[in-house]
Short mmCIF file of C-alpha atoms and ligand atoms in Angstrom, two decimals:
data_model
loop_
_atom_site.label_atom_id
_atom_site.label_comp_id
_atom_site.label_asym_id
_atom_site.label_seq_id
_atom_site.Cartn_x
_atom_site.Cartn_y
_atom_site.Cartn_z
CA MET A 1 -0.05 0.03 0.05
CA ALA A 2 1.28 3.60 -0.73
CA SER A 3 2.68 4.69 2.64
CA LYS A 4 1.80 8.36 2.71
CA PRO A 5 -1.87 9.33 3.04
CA ASN A 6 -2.95 12.13 0.92
CA MET A 7 -4.05 14.91 3.42
CA SER A 8 -5.69 17.18 1.03
CA ASN A 9 -8.97 18.44 2.42
CA LYS A 10 -10.69 18.34 -0.97
CA LYS A 11 -11.96 15.29 -2.99
CA ASN A 12 -10.53 14.67 -6.33
CA LEU A 13 -12.91 16.43 -8.70
CA MET A 14 -15.27 14.31 -10.82
CA PRO A 15 -14.77 15.34 -14.44
CA THR A 16 -18.00 16.19 -16.09
CA GLN A 17 -19.28 17.05 -19.52
CA ASP A 18 -19.29 20.82 -20.18
CA PRO A 19 -22.78 22.12 -18.91
CA ALA A 20 -23.41 24.13 -22.14
CA VAL A 21 -22.90 20.94 -24.28
CA ARG A 22 -24.53 18.37 -21.96
CA ALA A 23 -27.79 20.44 -21.57
CA HIS A 24 -28.38 19.40 -25.18
CA ASN A 25 -27.52 15.80 -25.10
CA PHE A 26 -28.56 12.57 -23.10
CA GLN A 27 -24.89 11.34 -22.66
CA GLU A 28 -23.54 10.66 -19.10
CA VAL A 29 -22.90 13.81 -17.22
CA ALA A 30 -20.23 12.51 -14.76
CA LEU A 31 -17.35 10.97 -16.58
CA GLY A 32 -15.68 9.00 -13.73
CA TYR A 33 -12.18 8.91 -12.24
CA ASP A 34 -9.34 7.66 -14.16
CA GLU A 35 -6.68 5.49 -12.50
CA ALA A 36 -4.55 8.43 -11.30
CA ALA A 37 -7.48 10.22 -9.75
CA ALA A 38 -8.73 7.04 -8.12
CA LEU A 39 -5.28 6.33 -6.57
CA ASP A 40 -4.97 9.81 -5.23
CA GLU A 41 -8.49 9.74 -3.73
CA ALA A 42 -7.95 6.26 -2.19
CA ALA A 43 -4.73 7.76 -0.55
CA ARG A 44 -7.08 10.07 1.36
CA CYS A 45 -8.60 7.21 3.34
CA LEU A 46 -7.00 6.66 6.68
CA ASN A 47 -8.09 3.03 7.07
CA CYS A 48 -9.77 3.67 10.30
CA LYS A 49 -10.01 0.77 12.63
CA ASN A 50 -13.44 1.51 13.94
CA MET A 51 -14.62 2.10 10.17
CA PRO A 52 -17.39 4.68 10.94
CA CYS A 53 -18.18 4.92 7.14
CA VAL A 54 -19.19 1.21 7.11
CA ALA A 55 -21.96 2.00 9.68
CA GLY A 56 -23.38 4.59 7.13
CA CYS A 57 -23.70 2.09 4.31
CA PRO A 58 -27.18 0.33 4.39
CA VAL A 59 -25.60 -2.90 3.08
CA GLY A 60 -22.33 -2.75 5.08
CA ILE A 61 -19.72 -2.65 2.42
CA HIS A 62 -16.31 -3.05 4.00
CA ILE A 63 -15.31 0.42 2.72
CA PRO A 64 -11.73 0.62 4.02
CA ALA A 65 -10.88 -2.86 2.73
CA PHE A 66 -12.04 -2.09 -0.88
CA ILE A 67 -10.09 1.23 -0.71
CA ALA A 68 -6.94 -0.44 0.60
CA ARG A 69 -7.22 -2.92 -2.49
CA ILE A 70 -7.26 0.11 -4.83
CA ARG A 71 -4.07 1.55 -3.30
CA GLU A 72 -2.55 -1.83 -3.83
CA LEU A 73 -3.64 -1.55 -7.45
CA ASP A 74 -5.80 -4.74 -7.04
CA PHE A 75 -8.92 -3.28 -8.65
CA GLU A 76 -10.51 -6.68 -9.16
CA GLY A 77 -9.85 -7.52 -5.44
CA ALA A 78 -11.65 -4.23 -4.54
CA TYR A 79 -14.51 -5.36 -6.81
CA GLN A 80 -14.74 -8.62 -4.89
CA VAL A 81 -14.86 -6.84 -1.55
CA ILE A 82 -17.79 -4.63 -2.67
CA THR A 83 -19.76 -7.39 -4.26
CA GLU A 84 -19.65 -9.39 -1.01
CA ALA A 85 -22.22 -6.90 0.23
CA SER A 86 -23.59 -5.26 -2.92
CA SER A 87 -24.82 -6.77 -6.28
CA LEU A 88 -25.14 -3.31 -8.06
CA PRO A 89 -21.90 -1.37 -7.50
CA ALA A 90 -21.81 0.42 -10.80
CA VAL A 91 -25.40 1.66 -10.13
CA CYS A 92 -24.79 2.60 -6.43
CA GLY A 93 -21.49 4.29 -7.16
CA ARG A 94 -23.39 6.53 -9.42
CA VAL A 95 -26.81 7.19 -7.71
CA CYS A 96 -26.46 6.45 -4.01
CA PRO A 97 -27.05 9.42 -1.76
CA GLN A 98 -23.56 9.05 -0.48
CA GLU A 99 -23.35 12.43 1.13
CA SER A 100 -25.97 11.35 3.65
CA GLN A 101 -24.84 7.79 3.99
CA CYS A 102 -21.23 6.38 3.96
CA GLU A 103 -19.46 9.73 3.29
CA ALA A 104 -21.58 11.52 5.95
CA ARG A 105 -19.69 9.35 8.58
CA CYS A 106 -16.23 9.63 7.12
CA VAL A 107 -13.63 11.18 9.51
CA ARG A 108 -12.11 13.07 6.65
CA GLY A 109 -15.36 14.95 6.46
CA ILE A 110 -14.76 16.57 9.91
CA LYS A 111 -12.10 19.01 8.70
CA GLY A 112 -12.66 18.98 5.05
CA GLU A 113 -14.46 16.87 2.37
CA PRO A 114 -15.00 13.15 3.05
CA VAL A 115 -13.29 10.40 0.98
CA GLY A 116 -15.10 10.14 -2.33
CA ILE A 117 -16.42 6.61 -1.50
CA GLY A 118 -19.03 6.60 -4.06
CA ARG A 119 -16.70 7.70 -6.77
CA LEU A 120 -14.28 5.08 -5.89
CA GLU A 121 -16.93 2.51 -5.90
CA ARG A 122 -17.94 3.61 -9.41
CA PHE A 123 -14.33 3.50 -10.58
CA VAL A 124 -13.87 -0.12 -9.31
CA ALA A 125 -17.15 -1.20 -10.94
CA ASP A 126 -16.36 0.36 -14.25
CA TRP A 127 -12.82 -1.09 -14.24
CA HIS A 128 -14.33 -4.53 -13.65
CA ASN A 129 -16.93 -4.08 -16.33
CA ALA A 130 -14.20 -2.92 -18.83
CA HIS A 131 -11.52 -5.59 -18.06
CA ILE A 132 -13.23 -8.82 -16.73
CA GLU A 133 -15.13 -11.00 -18.92
CA SER A 134 -17.14 -12.88 -16.33
CA ALA A 135 -19.72 -15.39 -17.43
CA PRO A 136 -21.33 -16.67 -14.22
CA GLU A 137 -21.80 -20.37 -14.02
CA LYS A 138 -25.37 -21.54 -13.79
CA PRO A 139 -25.69 -23.32 -10.53
CA ALA A 140 -27.30 -26.87 -10.36
CA PHE A 141 -31.13 -26.62 -9.85
CA ASN A 142 -31.93 -27.34 -6.01
CA GLY A 143 -35.55 -28.31 -6.90
CA HIS A 144 -37.37 -25.09 -5.65
CA ARG A 145 -39.15 -22.53 -7.59
CA VAL A 146 -39.51 -18.86 -6.49
CA ALA A 147 -41.42 -15.91 -8.30
CA VAL A 148 -40.22 -12.44 -8.13
CA ILE A 149 -42.73 -9.60 -9.02
CA GLY A 150 -40.95 -6.56 -10.31
CA SER A 151 -37.48 -6.20 -11.96
CA GLY A 152 -36.25 -3.03 -9.99
CA PRO A 153 -33.21 -3.15 -7.59
CA SER A 154 -35.16 -5.11 -5.03
CA GLY A 155 -36.44 -7.77 -7.38
CA LEU A 156 -33.16 -8.10 -9.33
CA THR A 157 -31.09 -8.55 -6.11
CA CYS A 158 -33.52 -11.13 -4.71
CA ALA A 159 -33.60 -12.93 -7.99
CA GLY A 160 -29.81 -12.97 -8.26
CA ASP A 161 -29.14 -14.09 -4.80
CA LEU A 162 -31.61 -16.99 -5.01
CA ALA A 163 -30.44 -17.98 -8.50
CA LYS A 164 -26.76 -18.21 -7.27
CA LYS A 165 -28.12 -20.85 -4.63
CA GLY A 166 -29.67 -22.92 -7.37
CA TYR A 167 -33.26 -21.79 -7.19
CA ALA A 168 -35.27 -21.55 -10.36
CA VAL A 169 -36.37 -17.88 -10.41
CA THR A 170 -38.86 -16.35 -12.61
CA VAL A 171 -39.20 -12.48 -12.61
CA PHE A 172 -42.51 -11.05 -13.84
CA GLU A 173 -42.22 -7.47 -14.87
CA ALA A 174 -45.22 -5.27 -15.96
CA LEU A 175 -43.15 -3.27 -18.39
CA HIS A 176 -41.45 -4.37 -21.65
CA ILE A 177 -37.92 -3.89 -20.30
CA ALA A 178 -36.40 -5.14 -17.01
CA GLY A 179 -34.73 -2.70 -14.58
CA GLY A 180 -37.49 -0.81 -12.82
CA VAL A 181 -36.87 2.83 -11.89
CA LEU A 182 -33.21 2.23 -13.02
CA VAL A 183 -34.38 2.26 -16.67
CA TYR A 184 -37.72 3.91 -16.72
CA GLY A 185 -37.08 6.67 -14.20
CA ILE A 186 -33.33 7.77 -13.85
CA PRO A 187 -32.24 9.25 -17.05
CA GLU A 188 -29.49 8.05 -19.29
CA PHE A 189 -27.45 11.13 -18.49
CA ARG A 190 -27.21 9.84 -14.96
CA LEU A 191 -27.30 6.14 -15.18
CA PRO A 192 -26.60 4.62 -18.69
CA LYS A 193 -28.99 1.89 -19.57
CA ALA A 194 -26.21 -0.34 -20.70
CA ILE A 195 -25.11 -0.67 -17.02
CA VAL A 196 -28.40 -1.94 -15.93
CA GLN A 197 -28.65 -4.16 -18.97
CA LYS A 198 -25.40 -5.89 -17.85
CA GLU A 199 -26.80 -6.75 -14.59
CA VAL A 200 -29.91 -8.08 -16.25
CA ASP A 201 -27.77 -10.18 -18.56
CA THR A 202 -25.83 -11.55 -15.72
CA LEU A 203 -28.96 -12.69 -14.10
CA LYS A 204 -30.12 -14.42 -17.33
CA ALA A 205 -26.86 -16.20 -17.40
CA LEU A 206 -27.44 -17.57 -14.02
CA GLY A 207 -30.70 -19.02 -15.25
CA VAL A 208 -33.22 -16.39 -14.11
CA ASP A 209 -36.30 -16.30 -16.36
CA ILE A 210 -37.40 -12.73 -16.86
CA GLN A 211 -41.04 -12.58 -18.38
CA THR A 212 -41.82 -8.96 -19.32
CA ASN A 213 -45.32 -7.49 -20.14
CA VAL A 214 -46.83 -9.53 -17.14
CA VAL A 215 -48.99 -7.47 -14.77
CA ILE A 216 -49.52 -9.46 -11.48
CA GLY A 217 -52.91 -8.72 -10.40
CA LYS A 218 -54.15 -8.68 -13.94
CA THR A 219 -52.38 -11.08 -16.21
CA LEU A 220 -51.85 -13.56 -13.06
CA THR A 221 -52.56 -13.30 -9.45
CA VAL A 222 -50.20 -14.15 -6.49
CA ASP A 223 -52.36 -17.22 -5.67
CA GLU A 224 -52.02 -18.34 -9.28
CA LEU A 225 -48.34 -18.32 -8.89
CA PHE A 226 -48.45 -20.64 -5.91
CA ALA A 227 -50.89 -22.86 -7.89
CA ASP A 228 -48.33 -22.89 -10.78
CA GLY A 229 -45.78 -24.49 -8.25
CA TYR A 230 -43.82 -21.45 -7.05
CA GLU A 231 -43.07 -22.16 -3.36
CA ALA A 232 -42.28 -18.46 -2.46
CA VAL A 233 -43.17 -15.04 -3.99
CA PHE A 234 -41.19 -11.87 -3.48
CA ILE A 235 -42.97 -8.74 -4.18
CA GLY A 236 -40.74 -5.76 -5.45
CA SER A 237 -43.24 -3.85 -7.35
CA GLY A 238 -41.97 -0.41 -6.20
CA ALA A 239 -44.02 2.78 -5.67
CA GLY A 240 -44.88 3.93 -9.17
CA LEU A 241 -48.34 5.52 -8.52
CA PRO A 242 -47.90 9.29 -8.97
CA ASN A 243 -49.24 11.80 -6.42
CA PHE A 244 -50.97 15.01 -7.52
CA MET A 245 -51.76 18.08 -5.54
CA ASN A 246 -55.53 17.98 -6.41
CA ILE A 247 -55.38 21.67 -7.55
CA PRO A 248 -57.62 23.02 -10.45
CA GLY A 249 -56.20 22.44 -13.83
CA GLU A 250 -54.29 19.22 -13.29
CA SER A 251 -56.18 17.50 -16.11
CA LEU A 252 -55.32 20.15 -18.65
CA MET A 253 -53.22 19.01 -21.72
CA GLY A 254 -49.53 19.56 -21.12
CA VAL A 255 -49.62 18.43 -17.39
CA TYR A 256 -47.60 15.31 -16.65
CA SER A 257 -46.65 13.36 -13.71
CA ALA A 258 -42.89 13.08 -13.53
CA ASN A 259 -43.20 9.29 -13.84
CA GLU A 260 -44.97 9.42 -17.13
CA PHE A 261 -42.82 12.28 -18.55
CA LEU A 262 -39.66 10.22 -17.80
CA THR A 263 -41.02 6.89 -18.84
CA ARG A 264 -42.03 8.30 -22.19
CA ASN A 265 -38.43 9.65 -22.74
CA ASN A 266 -36.40 7.02 -21.09
CA LEU A 267 -38.20 3.99 -22.27
CA MET A 268 -40.19 4.94 -25.33
CA LYS A 269 -37.62 7.37 -26.73
CA ALA A 270 -40.41 10.02 -27.09
CA TYR A 271 -37.64 12.53 -27.73
CA ARG A 272 -37.28 11.11 -31.13
CA GLU A 273 -39.29 12.30 -34.06
CA GLY A 274 -42.04 9.85 -35.11
CA CYS A 275 -42.03 7.75 -32.05
CA ASP A 276 -45.22 6.00 -30.92
CA THR A 277 -45.50 7.71 -27.55
CA PRO A 278 -44.81 11.43 -28.30
CA VAL A 279 -44.13 13.81 -25.57
CA MET A 280 -44.47 17.68 -25.68
CA HIS A 281 -41.54 19.62 -26.78
CA ALA A 282 -42.44 22.52 -24.47
CA LYS A 283 -41.13 26.11 -24.73
CA LYS A 284 -41.50 26.77 -20.96
CA THR A 285 -41.83 23.99 -18.45
CA VAL A 286 -42.48 24.11 -14.74
CA VAL A 287 -41.50 21.27 -12.61
CA VAL A 288 -43.16 21.05 -9.17
CA GLY A 289 -41.11 19.45 -6.40
CA GLY A 290 -37.70 19.28 -5.01
CA GLY A 291 -36.44 15.72 -4.97
CA ASN A 292 -34.29 13.63 -7.26
CA VAL A 293 -37.27 12.91 -9.41
CA ALA A 294 -37.92 16.64 -9.92
CA MET A 295 -34.34 17.27 -10.84
CA ASP A 296 -34.34 14.43 -13.40
CA ALA A 297 -37.66 15.67 -14.89
CA ALA A 298 -36.33 19.20 -15.18
CA ARG A 299 -33.03 18.21 -16.71
CA THR A 300 -34.74 15.99 -19.25
CA ALA A 301 -37.16 18.69 -20.25
CA LYS A 302 -34.21 21.23 -20.64
CA ARG A 303 -32.58 18.66 -23.00
CA LEU A 304 -35.77 18.59 -24.98
CA GLY A 305 -35.36 22.38 -25.50
CA ALA A 306 -37.54 23.97 -22.90
CA GLU A 307 -36.61 26.89 -20.51
CA VAL A 308 -37.27 25.12 -17.10
CA THR A 309 -38.31 26.35 -13.76
CA ILE A 310 -38.44 24.32 -10.58
CA VAL A 311 -41.09 25.49 -8.07
CA TYR A 312 -40.43 24.35 -4.53
CA ARG A 313 -42.27 25.19 -1.37
CA ARG A 314 -39.42 25.33 1.02
CA THR A 315 -35.78 26.64 0.66
CA GLU A 316 -32.61 25.37 -0.94
CA LYS A 317 -31.57 23.97 2.45
CA GLU A 318 -34.62 21.69 2.56
CA LEU A 319 -34.31 20.36 -0.96
CA PRO A 320 -34.52 16.46 -0.79
CA ALA A 321 -32.49 16.00 -4.01
CA ARG A 322 -28.94 15.11 -3.89
CA ALA A 323 -26.72 18.17 -3.64
CA GLU A 324 -24.73 17.19 -6.74
CA GLU A 325 -27.94 16.86 -8.75
CA VAL A 326 -29.10 20.33 -7.78
CA GLU A 327 -25.70 21.79 -8.58
CA HIS A 328 -25.76 20.06 -11.97
CA ALA A 329 -29.21 21.26 -12.68
CA ARG A 330 -28.08 24.85 -11.95
CA GLU A 331 -25.01 24.52 -14.05
CA GLU A 332 -27.39 23.40 -16.95
CA GLY A 333 -29.49 26.68 -16.62
CA ILE A 334 -32.42 25.35 -14.71
CA HIS A 335 -34.24 28.23 -12.72
CA PHE A 336 -35.36 27.69 -9.19
CA GLN A 337 -38.31 29.45 -7.49
CA MET A 338 -37.98 28.59 -3.77
CA LEU A 339 -40.75 29.24 -1.22
CA THR A 340 -43.38 28.97 -3.91
CA ASN A 341 -46.45 26.63 -3.86
CA PRO A 342 -48.80 26.14 -6.82
CA LEU A 343 -52.45 27.08 -6.40
CA GLU A 344 -53.83 26.48 -9.87
CA ILE A 345 -52.70 25.59 -13.36
CA GLU A 346 -54.35 27.94 -15.76
CA GLY A 347 -55.42 26.78 -19.14
CA LYS A 348 -56.30 28.11 -22.63
CA ASP A 349 -58.25 26.04 -25.10
CA GLY A 350 -57.70 22.94 -22.91
CA TRP A 351 -53.91 23.44 -22.79
CA VAL A 352 -51.58 24.60 -19.97
CA HIS A 353 -51.08 28.42 -20.19
CA ALA A 354 -49.62 29.33 -16.77
CA ILE A 355 -49.25 28.25 -13.23
CA ARG A 356 -50.55 30.43 -10.46
CA CYS A 357 -48.48 30.19 -7.15
CA GLN A 358 -48.37 31.52 -3.81
CA ARG A 359 -45.17 32.58 -1.95
CA MET A 360 -44.39 30.74 1.31
CA ARG A 361 -42.47 31.47 4.50
CA LEU A 362 -41.01 28.88 6.79
CA SER A 363 -42.48 28.20 10.19
CA GLU A 364 -41.77 25.77 12.98
CA PRO A 365 -40.86 22.10 11.97
CA ASP A 366 -43.71 19.72 11.02
CA ALA A 367 -44.03 16.02 11.71
CA SER A 368 -41.27 15.24 9.26
CA GLY A 369 -38.78 17.58 11.43
CA ARG A 370 -38.52 19.95 8.37
CA ALA A 371 -39.48 23.59 8.59
CA ARG A 372 -43.20 23.98 7.79
CA PRO A 373 -44.04 26.17 4.83
CA VAL A 374 -46.90 28.62 5.42
CA PRO A 375 -48.46 30.85 2.76
CA ILE A 376 -47.79 34.56 2.72
CA GLU A 377 -51.32 36.18 2.16
CA GLY A 378 -51.67 38.31 -0.94
CA SER A 379 -48.27 37.13 -2.41
CA GLU A 380 -49.42 35.45 -5.59
CA VAL A 381 -47.23 35.04 -8.55
CA THR A 382 -48.08 33.53 -11.96
CA ILE A 383 -45.51 31.80 -14.08
CA GLU A 384 -46.02 31.31 -17.81
CA ALA A 385 -45.74 27.73 -18.84
CA ASP A 386 -47.03 25.46 -21.59
CA CYS A 387 -46.06 22.25 -19.73
CA VAL A 388 -46.30 21.44 -16.03
CA ILE A 389 -44.59 18.33 -14.44
CA MET A 390 -45.82 17.15 -11.05
CA ALA A 391 -42.88 15.58 -9.11
CA ILE A 392 -44.30 15.57 -5.67
CA GLY A 393 -43.90 11.98 -4.72
CA THR A 394 -45.26 8.57 -5.53
CA SER A 395 -47.11 5.73 -3.77
CA PRO A 396 -47.19 1.92 -3.97
CA ASN A 397 -49.83 0.67 -6.54
CA PRO A 398 -52.72 -1.02 -4.74
CA LEU A 399 -53.27 -3.59 -7.54
CA ILE A 400 -51.31 -6.44 -6.01
CA LYS A 401 -52.82 -5.80 -2.52
CA SER A 402 -56.40 -5.67 -3.93
CA THR A 403 -56.01 -8.99 -5.69
CA THR A 404 -54.16 -10.95 -2.92
CA GLU A 405 -56.11 -12.12 0.14
CA GLY A 406 -54.30 -11.90 3.40
CA LEU A 407 -51.67 -9.30 2.26
CA GLU A 408 -51.77 -6.26 4.70
CA VAL A 409 -50.73 -2.80 3.98
CA ASN A 410 -50.28 0.29 6.13
CA ARG A 411 -52.18 3.56 5.66
CA ARG A 412 -49.79 4.79 3.11
CA GLY A 413 -50.24 1.59 0.94
CA GLY A 414 -46.86 0.05 1.90
CA ILE A 415 -46.99 -3.65 2.38
CA ILE A 416 -46.50 -4.68 5.98
CA VAL A 417 -43.38 -6.99 6.49
CA GLU A 418 -41.31 -8.35 9.33
CA GLU A 419 -38.17 -6.23 9.17
CA ALA A 420 -35.64 -8.96 9.71
CA THR A 421 -37.09 -11.30 6.98
CA GLY A 422 -39.22 -9.27 4.59
CA ALA A 423 -41.98 -11.80 5.34
CA THR A 424 -45.57 -10.35 4.74
CA THR A 425 -48.79 -11.26 6.45
CA LYS A 426 -49.47 -14.00 3.83
CA ALA A 427 -47.56 -17.16 4.12
CA GLY A 428 -44.84 -17.75 1.60
CA VAL A 429 -44.95 -14.10 0.40
CA TYR A 430 -42.14 -11.71 1.09
CA ALA A 431 -41.77 -8.08 -0.03
CA GLY A 432 -39.22 -5.26 0.01
CA GLY A 433 -38.13 -2.01 -1.59
CA ASP A 434 -40.39 0.89 -2.32
CA ALA A 435 -43.40 -1.48 -2.17
CA VAL A 436 -42.95 -1.63 1.46
CA THR A 437 -41.22 1.74 2.48
CA GLY A 438 -42.73 4.01 -0.25
CA ALA A 439 -40.33 5.99 -2.49
CA ALA A 440 -36.76 5.49 -1.04
CA THR A 441 -33.42 4.67 -2.55
CA VAL A 442 -31.75 2.04 -4.76
CA ILE A 443 -29.47 0.82 -1.95
CA LEU A 444 -32.25 0.37 0.48
CA ALA A 445 -34.38 -1.59 -2.07
CA MET A 446 -31.29 -3.73 -2.90
CA GLY A 447 -30.78 -4.45 0.87
CA ALA A 448 -34.36 -5.48 1.16
CA GLY A 449 -34.11 -7.90 -1.84
CA LYS A 450 -31.00 -9.41 0.02
CA THR A 451 -32.78 -9.76 3.32
CA ALA A 452 -35.79 -11.59 1.69
CA ALA A 453 -33.58 -13.99 -0.44
CA GLN A 454 -31.90 -15.14 2.81
CA ALA A 455 -35.22 -15.61 4.50
CA ILE A 456 -36.71 -17.39 1.52
CA ASP A 457 -33.57 -19.66 1.32
CA ALA A 458 -33.70 -20.33 5.06
CA LYS A 459 -37.41 -21.30 4.85
CA LEU A 460 -37.17 -23.48 1.70
CA SER A 461 -33.97 -25.17 3.01
CA GLU A 462 -36.08 -26.64 5.84
CA LYS A 463 -38.09 -28.36 3.25
CA LYS A 464 -34.87 -29.59 1.66
CA ALA A 465 -33.62 -31.09 4.88
P1 FAD B 1 -38.79 -0.13 -8.73
O1 FAD B 1 -37.38 0.24 -9.16
O2 FAD B 1 -39.86 0.85 -8.77
O3 FAD B 1 -39.14 -1.49 -9.54
C1 FAD B 1 -40.45 -2.09 -9.44
C2 FAD B 1 -40.69 -2.70 -10.69
O4 FAD B 1 -42.01 -3.54 -10.48
C3 FAD B 1 -40.99 -1.85 -11.92
O5 FAD B 1 -40.29 -2.17 -13.00
C4 FAD B 1 -42.51 -2.00 -12.20
O6 FAD B 1 -42.84 -1.95 -13.61
C5 FAD B 1 -42.77 -3.42 -11.60
N1 FAD B 1 -44.25 -3.69 -11.33
C6 FAD B 1 -45.02 -2.86 -10.54
N2 FAD B 1 -46.18 -3.52 -10.38
C7 FAD B 1 -46.04 -4.57 -10.98
C8 FAD B 1 -47.04 -5.75 -11.08
N3 FAD B 1 -48.24 -5.69 -10.70
N4 FAD B 1 -46.60 -6.79 -11.96
C9 FAD B 1 -45.39 -6.97 -12.37
N5 FAD B 1 -44.52 -5.97 -12.24
C10 FAD B 1 -44.82 -4.79 -11.61
N6 FAD B 1 -32.62 6.39 -5.67
C11 FAD B 1 -31.46 6.65 -5.34
O7 FAD B 1 -30.86 5.85 -4.49
N7 FAD B 1 -30.67 7.60 -6.09
C12 FAD B 1 -31.22 8.32 -6.90
O8 FAD B 1 -30.56 9.11 -7.52
C13 FAD B 1 -32.69 8.16 -7.26
N8 FAD B 1 -33.17 8.76 -8.29
C14 FAD B 1 -34.41 8.56 -8.73
C15 FAD B 1 -34.98 9.19 -9.80
C16 FAD B 1 -36.27 8.95 -10.22
C17 FAD B 1 -36.83 9.64 -11.40
C18 FAD B 1 -36.98 7.97 -9.50
C19 FAD B 1 -38.35 7.70 -9.78
C20 FAD B 1 -36.51 7.36 -8.33
C21 FAD B 1 -35.20 7.52 -7.93
N9 FAD B 1 -34.62 6.88 -6.84
C22 FAD B 1 -33.26 7.14 -6.57
C23 FAD B 1 -35.44 6.00 -6.11
C24 FAD B 1 -35.00 4.48 -6.48
O9 FAD B 1 -34.92 4.42 -7.83
C25 FAD B 1 -36.13 3.55 -5.97
O10 FAD B 1 -36.05 3.71 -4.55
C26 FAD B 1 -35.83 2.16 -6.24
O11 FAD B 1 -35.69 1.97 -7.69
C27 FAD B 1 -36.86 1.21 -5.75
O12 FAD B 1 -36.55 -0.08 -6.09
P2 FAD B 1 -37.74 -1.20 -6.15
O13 FAD B 1 -37.08 -2.45 -6.57
O14 FAD B 1 -38.37 -1.31 -4.98
O15 FAD B 1 -38.77 -0.64 -7.18
FE1 SF4 B 2 -21.72 4.28 0.07
FE2 SF4 B 2 -23.82 3.57 -1.26
FE3 SF4 B 2 -21.50 2.39 -1.69
FE4 SF4 B 2 -22.82 1.85 0.57
S1 SF4 B 2 -23.48 1.34 -1.45
S2 SF4 B 2 -20.67 2.42 0.28
S3 SF4 B 2 -23.77 3.96 0.90
S4 SF4 B 2 -22.08 4.45 -2.16
FE1 SF4 B 3 -11.37 5.79 5.17
FE2 SF4 B 3 -13.18 7.77 5.90
FE3 SF4 B 3 -13.83 5.20 6.21
FE4 SF4 B 3 -11.83 6.28 7.71
S1 SF4 B 3 -14.09 6.81 7.75
S2 SF4 B 3 -11.82 4.32 6.66
S3 SF4 B 3 -10.97 7.69 6.28
S4 SF4 B 3 -13.52 6.21 4.22
#
């Protein structure tokens, strides 16, 4: 290992495409560390004995160990350390909210910037993908069949972990492409589809059967899966049902949910001339919301040629989106109207014409612990727009619950599970990811898929014995 640590208080910069250029293309914005930058960044790690960073990673990646391998130039060894705990390192290295997880606990963050753990994870995963041709061996069939509903990070992880143990796993996916939010929600410029496709191909090589265009609750029910011979079912159906504000004008033409807008662009190539699922090429787009979804929708709209304004009812400090995404959005010329809340979407001949909003101020914290926005009387503002995108959150779709007897959900529609196993209230049925928690993160969904795979294996192994 290099003997001298790098005591710079700053992370190595992540090279990015020029904002003026990237605001007009869909190619990846962050370009990744080269070897020299990765080695320099790895040398910032102090290899702390008590490993505070590991406690901040929801799946407990042995962070100092993988960084130590980088310093030894053993990049494949680093990859192996990461994949002991995580099955999607190229994805998490790109989209994990590192600043509030592993990096938030890094001791180097006390007097400067934390070690760029996510950037190093991405470097290692990209190095592996570029240099190692790994065709996983299909394990011998252990005699048990498991069904997985949904092919997002929770479903893919559960399917992969079980397939490696010899289970015959079938993934049922409602859409025509596997990957969940990783392909239909997060845009290409943040997470290239090829990375997700590689993970899906690995699962197929392990023998996982992925059946697309199958909606559980319509095409087949959970009980029919058991009748077909599946001994356990994992539900990883996400939280894809968009929320709206229920204000006048939301049914006007030119109003989209962020999910619909992003799906049309990401999956159906709506930005291309002559595609079957066109999307508006608006002049002025207003995006309502302040999370990652709002940033993705705004930056996509910008790439389609619109002037884009994000309207958010709190201040920049409370924005739930990752700081890096907000910074990238600003660099690309997205405008922000903070402390502003929509009252009505105004129309002309059935189409969006403007959005009428009210200015807000912050008051004492609400139940979520964040400062509560309250309206300032007589402070209305109207923003001209021909397209409005609602990005104010999503909920789990009630379809599976409504067609599955014995499956209990909470008042927000999240499936109720036993935390340690992912077991639901219906025997043999497990669940995890956004379908349980509501909209959360990739790494939490992945962790839930792992937990359920272990529990399913433990349960079905009892039968084996
Ligand atoms: P999903 O990824 O939602 O996958 C569920 C799958 O189930 C979907 O493919 C769906 O089609 C399928 N399905 C649903 N119902 C059925 C049914 N009845 N039958 C068959 N299939 C069904 N997280 C981060 O960590 N970082 C980010 O930067 C980030 N950005 C995001 C940006 C956007 C635009 C969105 C929408 C989310 C973002 N998230 C981010 C959140 C993250 O993507 C999710 O938390 C994660 O994908 C949840 O994984 P999941 O497996 O539970 O569900
Ligand atoms: Fe950090 Fe996410 Fe990687 Fe864990 S998976 S080490 S939280 S970037
Ligand atoms: Fe390295 Fe930071 Fe973790 Fe310490 S806390 S081992 S410096 S990454």
